[in-house]
Amino acid sequence: MKKLSLFGIVILFITTILFSSFIKISDPIPNPPDEFETLVNYLEANNNFINGELPIISADEVKKNMKDPKFHLIDIRTDSWFEYAHIKGAANVKAENLLTYFETKINPTNFDKIVIMCYSGQSAAYYTSLLRLAGYDNVYSMKWGMSSWREDFANGAWNKNISNEFASKLETTPNAQPSKGSHPTLNTGKAEAKEILKARLTTLFKQPYSDLIVKAADVFESPANYFVINYNSSENYDFGHIPSAVRYAPNTSLTTSSDLYTIPVDKKVAVYETTGQKAAFVVAYLNLLGYEIGNVAYGENSFMNEVLIDQDRDAFTNKEINMYPVVE
């Protein structure tokens, strides 16, 4: 009986060993990487231009360097407007093709400055921001766009969009930033920061800039529909801002260690400042990170232009319009 019991124990032991050899013990499944944090940490460590002086140059500087081979001009207006008149030597490139153009058509390092131009300077600033985020640190947008080059261009853009319509509806009460909260979720399926960045840029260059335009009238009429960011100095904010607007300090506030996580993810964000051009840089950055975002078109010039003139702030006036030569 003892022999039988011992035999049974041996058989049971052998059977257990054999059975366990067919069972694969799975390794614990790691949590997938947080794409947002991977991307924003990479940008803050390697390409933090959004929190510095934004790359905008004047039409005067472009005019002085038109013949300089180290300056490359890119006009992203439609074919018809480009054919109507453009700066001599400028290349006409569709906005959605800019990234491909930089990667396959030119060697960007051959130039000291690559200048993006549009109608008003706003979409050019947006795409300049995306190109900067892509690593092209010699890209600039031309202030006021082609509106500053000649009057007929200004008449088609800035001159018909400036107004003083809502100057009497400004609010002077400051609004506090929300508490820090969650951040957007990115789902590119990539793990490495550079791969996430490339995937996001590819998506954003396919998105028309028109999708990101917010009209001032919509914000004034329904401010509760938006989280409004005033990207201005404290002095300009305190003078008067869109009702409910929250101030975020230019050049310092859009970092994870500062105020980035106070921007809500459950409401459309509308960004504005004086001209809509600096705001366009911010919109590109936040759009890349996955925020639902829009630019208040033409900035404060679209609703308080005369106030800006009186205060000697960045108002669009006839003084900004030149009569520089074009190819017609």
CSV table of C-alpha atoms in Angstrom, one decimal, residues 45-222:
chain,number,residue,atom,x,y,z
A,45,ALA,CA,12.8,69.7,-24.1
A,46,ASN,CA,13.6,70.2,-27.8
A,47,ASN,CA,11.3,72.8,-29.5
A,48,ASN,CA,10.0,75.2,-27.0
A,49,PHE,CA,9.6,78.2,-29.5
A,50,ILE,CA,6.0,78.8,-28.5
A,51,ASN,CA,7.2,80.1,-25.1
A,52,GLY,CA,9.6,82.6,-26.7
A,53,GLU,CA,9.5,85.4,-29.2
A,54,LEU,CA,7.3,84.3,-32.1
A,55,PRO,CA,8.8,84.3,-35.6
A,56,ILE,CA,7.0,87.2,-37.4
A,57,ILE,CA,8.8,89.6,-39.7
A,58,SER,CA,7.7,92.7,-41.5
A,59,ALA,CA,7.0,93.4,-45.1
A,60,ASP,CA,9.8,95.9,-45.0
A,61,GLU,CA,12.3,93.2,-44.1
A,62,VAL,CA,11.0,91.0,-46.9
A,63,LYS,CA,11.2,93.9,-49.4
A,64,LYS,CA,14.8,94.6,-48.4
A,65,ASN,CA,15.8,90.9,-48.9
A,66,MET,CA,13.8,90.0,-52.0
A,67,LYS,CA,16.9,89.5,-54.1
A,68,ASP,CA,18.8,87.6,-51.4
A,69,PRO,CA,19.2,84.0,-52.4
A,70,LYS,CA,19.2,83.1,-48.7
A,71,PHE,CA,15.6,84.3,-48.4
A,72,HIS,CA,13.0,81.9,-49.7
A,73,LEU,CA,9.4,83.3,-50.0
A,74,ILE,CA,6.4,80.9,-50.0
A,75,ASP,CA,2.9,82.3,-50.9
A,76,ILE,CA,0.1,80.0,-49.7
A,77,ARG,CA,-2.7,82.0,-51.3
A,78,THR,CA,-4.9,80.4,-53.9
A,79,ASP,CA,-3.6,79.9,-57.5
A,80,SER,CA,-5.9,82.7,-58.7
A,81,TRP,CA,-4.7,85.2,-56.2
A,82,PHE,CA,-1.1,84.3,-56.8
A,83,GLU,CA,-1.6,84.7,-60.6
A,84,TYR,CA,-3.3,88.0,-60.0
A,85,ALA,CA,-0.2,89.4,-58.3
A,86,HIS,CA,2.6,88.1,-56.2
A,87,ILE,CA,6.1,89.0,-55.0
A,88,LYS,CA,8.8,88.2,-57.5
A,89,GLY,CA,10.5,85.0,-56.8
A,90,ALA,CA,7.9,83.6,-54.4
A,91,ALA,CA,6.8,80.0,-54.7
A,92,ASN,CA,3.1,79.2,-54.7
A,93,VAL,CA,2.5,76.2,-52.4
A,94,LYS,CA,-0.8,74.9,-51.1
A,95,ALA,CA,-0.9,74.9,-47.3
A,96,GLU,CA,-1.6,71.2,-47.2
A,97,ASN,CA,1.5,70.5,-49.2
A,98,LEU,CA,3.9,72.6,-47.1
A,99,LEU,CA,5.4,69.7,-45.1
A,100,THR,CA,6.0,67.6,-48.3
A,101,TYR,CA,7.5,70.7,-50.0
A,102,PHE,CA,10.0,71.1,-47.1
A,103,GLU,CA,10.8,67.4,-47.1
A,104,THR,CA,11.1,66.8,-50.8
A,105,LYS,CA,11.3,70.0,-52.9
A,106,ILE,CA,13.8,72.2,-51.1
A,107,ASN,CA,16.7,71.9,-48.7
A,108,PRO,CA,15.5,74.2,-45.9
A,109,THR,CA,19.0,74.5,-44.5
A,110,ASN,CA,20.1,76.4,-47.6
A,111,PHE,CA,18.2,79.4,-46.5
A,112,ASP,CA,18.6,81.9,-43.6
A,113,LYS,CA,14.9,82.7,-43.6
A,114,ILE,CA,11.9,81.0,-45.2
A,115,VAL,CA,8.9,83.4,-45.2
A,116,ILE,CA,5.3,82.1,-45.3
A,117,MET,CA,2.8,84.6,-46.7
A,118,CYS,CA,-1.0,84.6,-46.9
A,119,TYR,CA,-3.8,87.1,-47.1
A,120,SER,CA,-3.7,88.5,-43.5
A,121,GLY,CA,-0.8,86.8,-41.8
A,122,GLN,CA,-3.0,84.5,-39.7
A,123,SER,CA,-3.0,81.3,-41.6
A,124,ALA,CA,0.7,81.9,-42.5
A,125,ALA,CA,1.4,82.2,-38.7
A,126,TYR,CA,-0.5,78.9,-38.1
A,127,TYR,CA,1.5,77.0,-40.7
A,128,THR,CA,4.7,78.6,-39.7
A,129,SER,CA,4.0,77.3,-36.2
A,130,LEU,CA,3.5,73.8,-37.5
A,131,LEU,CA,6.7,73.9,-39.5
A,132,ARG,CA,8.6,75.2,-36.5
A,133,LEU,CA,7.2,72.3,-34.5
A,134,ALA,CA,8.4,70.0,-37.3
A,135,GLY,CA,11.9,71.3,-36.6
A,136,TYR,CA,12.4,74.0,-39.2
A,137,ASP,CA,13.6,76.8,-37.0
A,138,ASN,CA,14.3,79.2,-39.9
A,139,VAL,CA,10.6,79.7,-40.9
A,140,TYR,CA,8.8,83.0,-40.4
A,141,SER,CA,5.4,84.5,-41.2
A,142,MET,CA,5.0,87.9,-42.7
A,143,LYS,CA,3.1,90.3,-40.5
A,144,TRP,CA,-0.3,91.4,-41.8
A,145,GLY,CA,0.3,89.0,-44.8
A,146,MET,CA,0.0,90.4,-48.3
A,147,SER,CA,-2.3,93.0,-46.9
A,148,SER,CA,0.8,94.9,-45.9
A,149,TRP,CA,2.3,94.6,-49.4
A,150,ARG,CA,-0.3,96.4,-51.5
A,151,GLU,CA,-3.7,98.2,-51.0
A,152,ASP,CA,-5.7,95.9,-53.2
A,153,PHE,CA,-4.6,92.9,-51.1
A,154,ALA,CA,-5.6,94.8,-47.9
A,155,ASN,CA,-9.0,95.5,-49.3
A,156,GLY,CA,-9.6,91.8,-49.8
A,157,ALA,CA,-8.6,90.9,-46.2
A,158,TRP,CA,-7.9,93.3,-43.4
A,159,ASN,CA,-9.8,96.4,-44.5
A,160,LYS,CA,-13.0,94.5,-44.7
A,161,ASN,CA,-12.6,92.8,-41.4
A,162,ILE,CA,-11.7,95.5,-38.9
A,163,SER,CA,-14.5,97.0,-36.8
A,164,ASN,CA,-15.4,98.6,-33.5
A,165,GLU,CA,-18.6,96.6,-33.2
A,166,PHE,CA,-18.1,95.2,-29.7
A,167,ALA,CA,-15.8,97.8,-28.1
A,168,SER,CA,-18.7,98.8,-25.7
A,169,LYS,CA,-19.2,95.2,-24.5
A,170,LEU,CA,-15.8,94.6,-23.1
A,171,GLU,CA,-15.4,93.3,-19.6
A,172,THR,CA,-12.9,94.6,-17.1
A,173,THR,CA,-13.4,92.0,-14.3
A,174,PRO,CA,-10.6,89.5,-14.3
A,175,ASN,CA,-11.4,85.8,-14.6
A,176,ALA,CA,-9.4,83.2,-12.8
A,177,GLN,CA,-7.8,80.3,-14.5
A,178,PRO,CA,-9.4,76.9,-13.7
A,179,SER,CA,-7.6,74.5,-11.5
A,180,LYS,CA,-5.3,72.1,-13.2
A,181,GLY,CA,-7.0,69.1,-14.7
A,182,SER,CA,-6.8,66.4,-17.3
A,183,HIS,CA,-5.2,66.8,-20.7
A,184,PRO,CA,-6.4,65.7,-24.2
A,185,THR,CA,-6.0,62.1,-25.3
A,186,LEU,CA,-3.9,61.4,-28.4
A,187,ASN,CA,-4.4,58.1,-30.3
A,188,THR,CA,-1.8,58.0,-33.1
A,189,GLY,CA,-0.9,54.4,-32.1
A,190,LYS,CA,2.8,55.5,-31.9
A,191,ALA,CA,5.1,55.2,-28.9
A,192,GLU,CA,8.1,57.4,-29.7
A,193,ALA,CA,7.8,61.1,-29.4
A,194,LYS,CA,9.1,61.8,-32.9
A,195,GLU,CA,6.6,59.3,-34.4
A,196,ILE,CA,3.7,60.8,-32.5
A,197,LEU,CA,4.8,64.3,-33.7
A,198,LYS,CA,5.0,63.2,-37.3
A,199,ALA,CA,1.6,61.6,-37.1
A,200,ARG,CA,0.0,64.6,-35.6
A,201,LEU,CA,1.6,67.0,-38.1
A,202,THR,CA,0.5,64.8,-41.0
A,203,THR,CA,-3.1,65.0,-39.7
A,204,LEU,CA,-3.0,68.8,-39.1
A,205,PHE,CA,-1.6,69.7,-42.5
A,206,LYS,CA,-4.6,68.0,-44.0
A,207,GLN,CA,-7.0,70.1,-42.0
A,208,PRO,CA,-8.0,73.4,-43.6
A,209,TYR,CA,-7.2,76.4,-41.6
A,210,SER,CA,-10.8,77.6,-42.1
A,211,ASP,CA,-11.9,74.8,-39.7
A,212,LEU,CA,-10.1,76.8,-36.9
A,213,ILE,CA,-11.6,80.2,-37.5
A,214,VAL,CA,-13.9,81.6,-34.8
A,215,LYS,CA,-15.9,84.8,-35.4
A,216,ALA,CA,-15.8,87.5,-32.7
A,217,ALA,CA,-19.6,87.9,-33.0
A,218,ASP,CA,-20.2,84.3,-32.1
A,219,VAL,CA,-18.0,84.6,-29.0
A,220,PHE,CA,-19.6,87.8,-27.8
A,221,GLU,CA,-23.1,86.5,-28.4
A,222,SER,CA,-22.5,83.1,-26.7
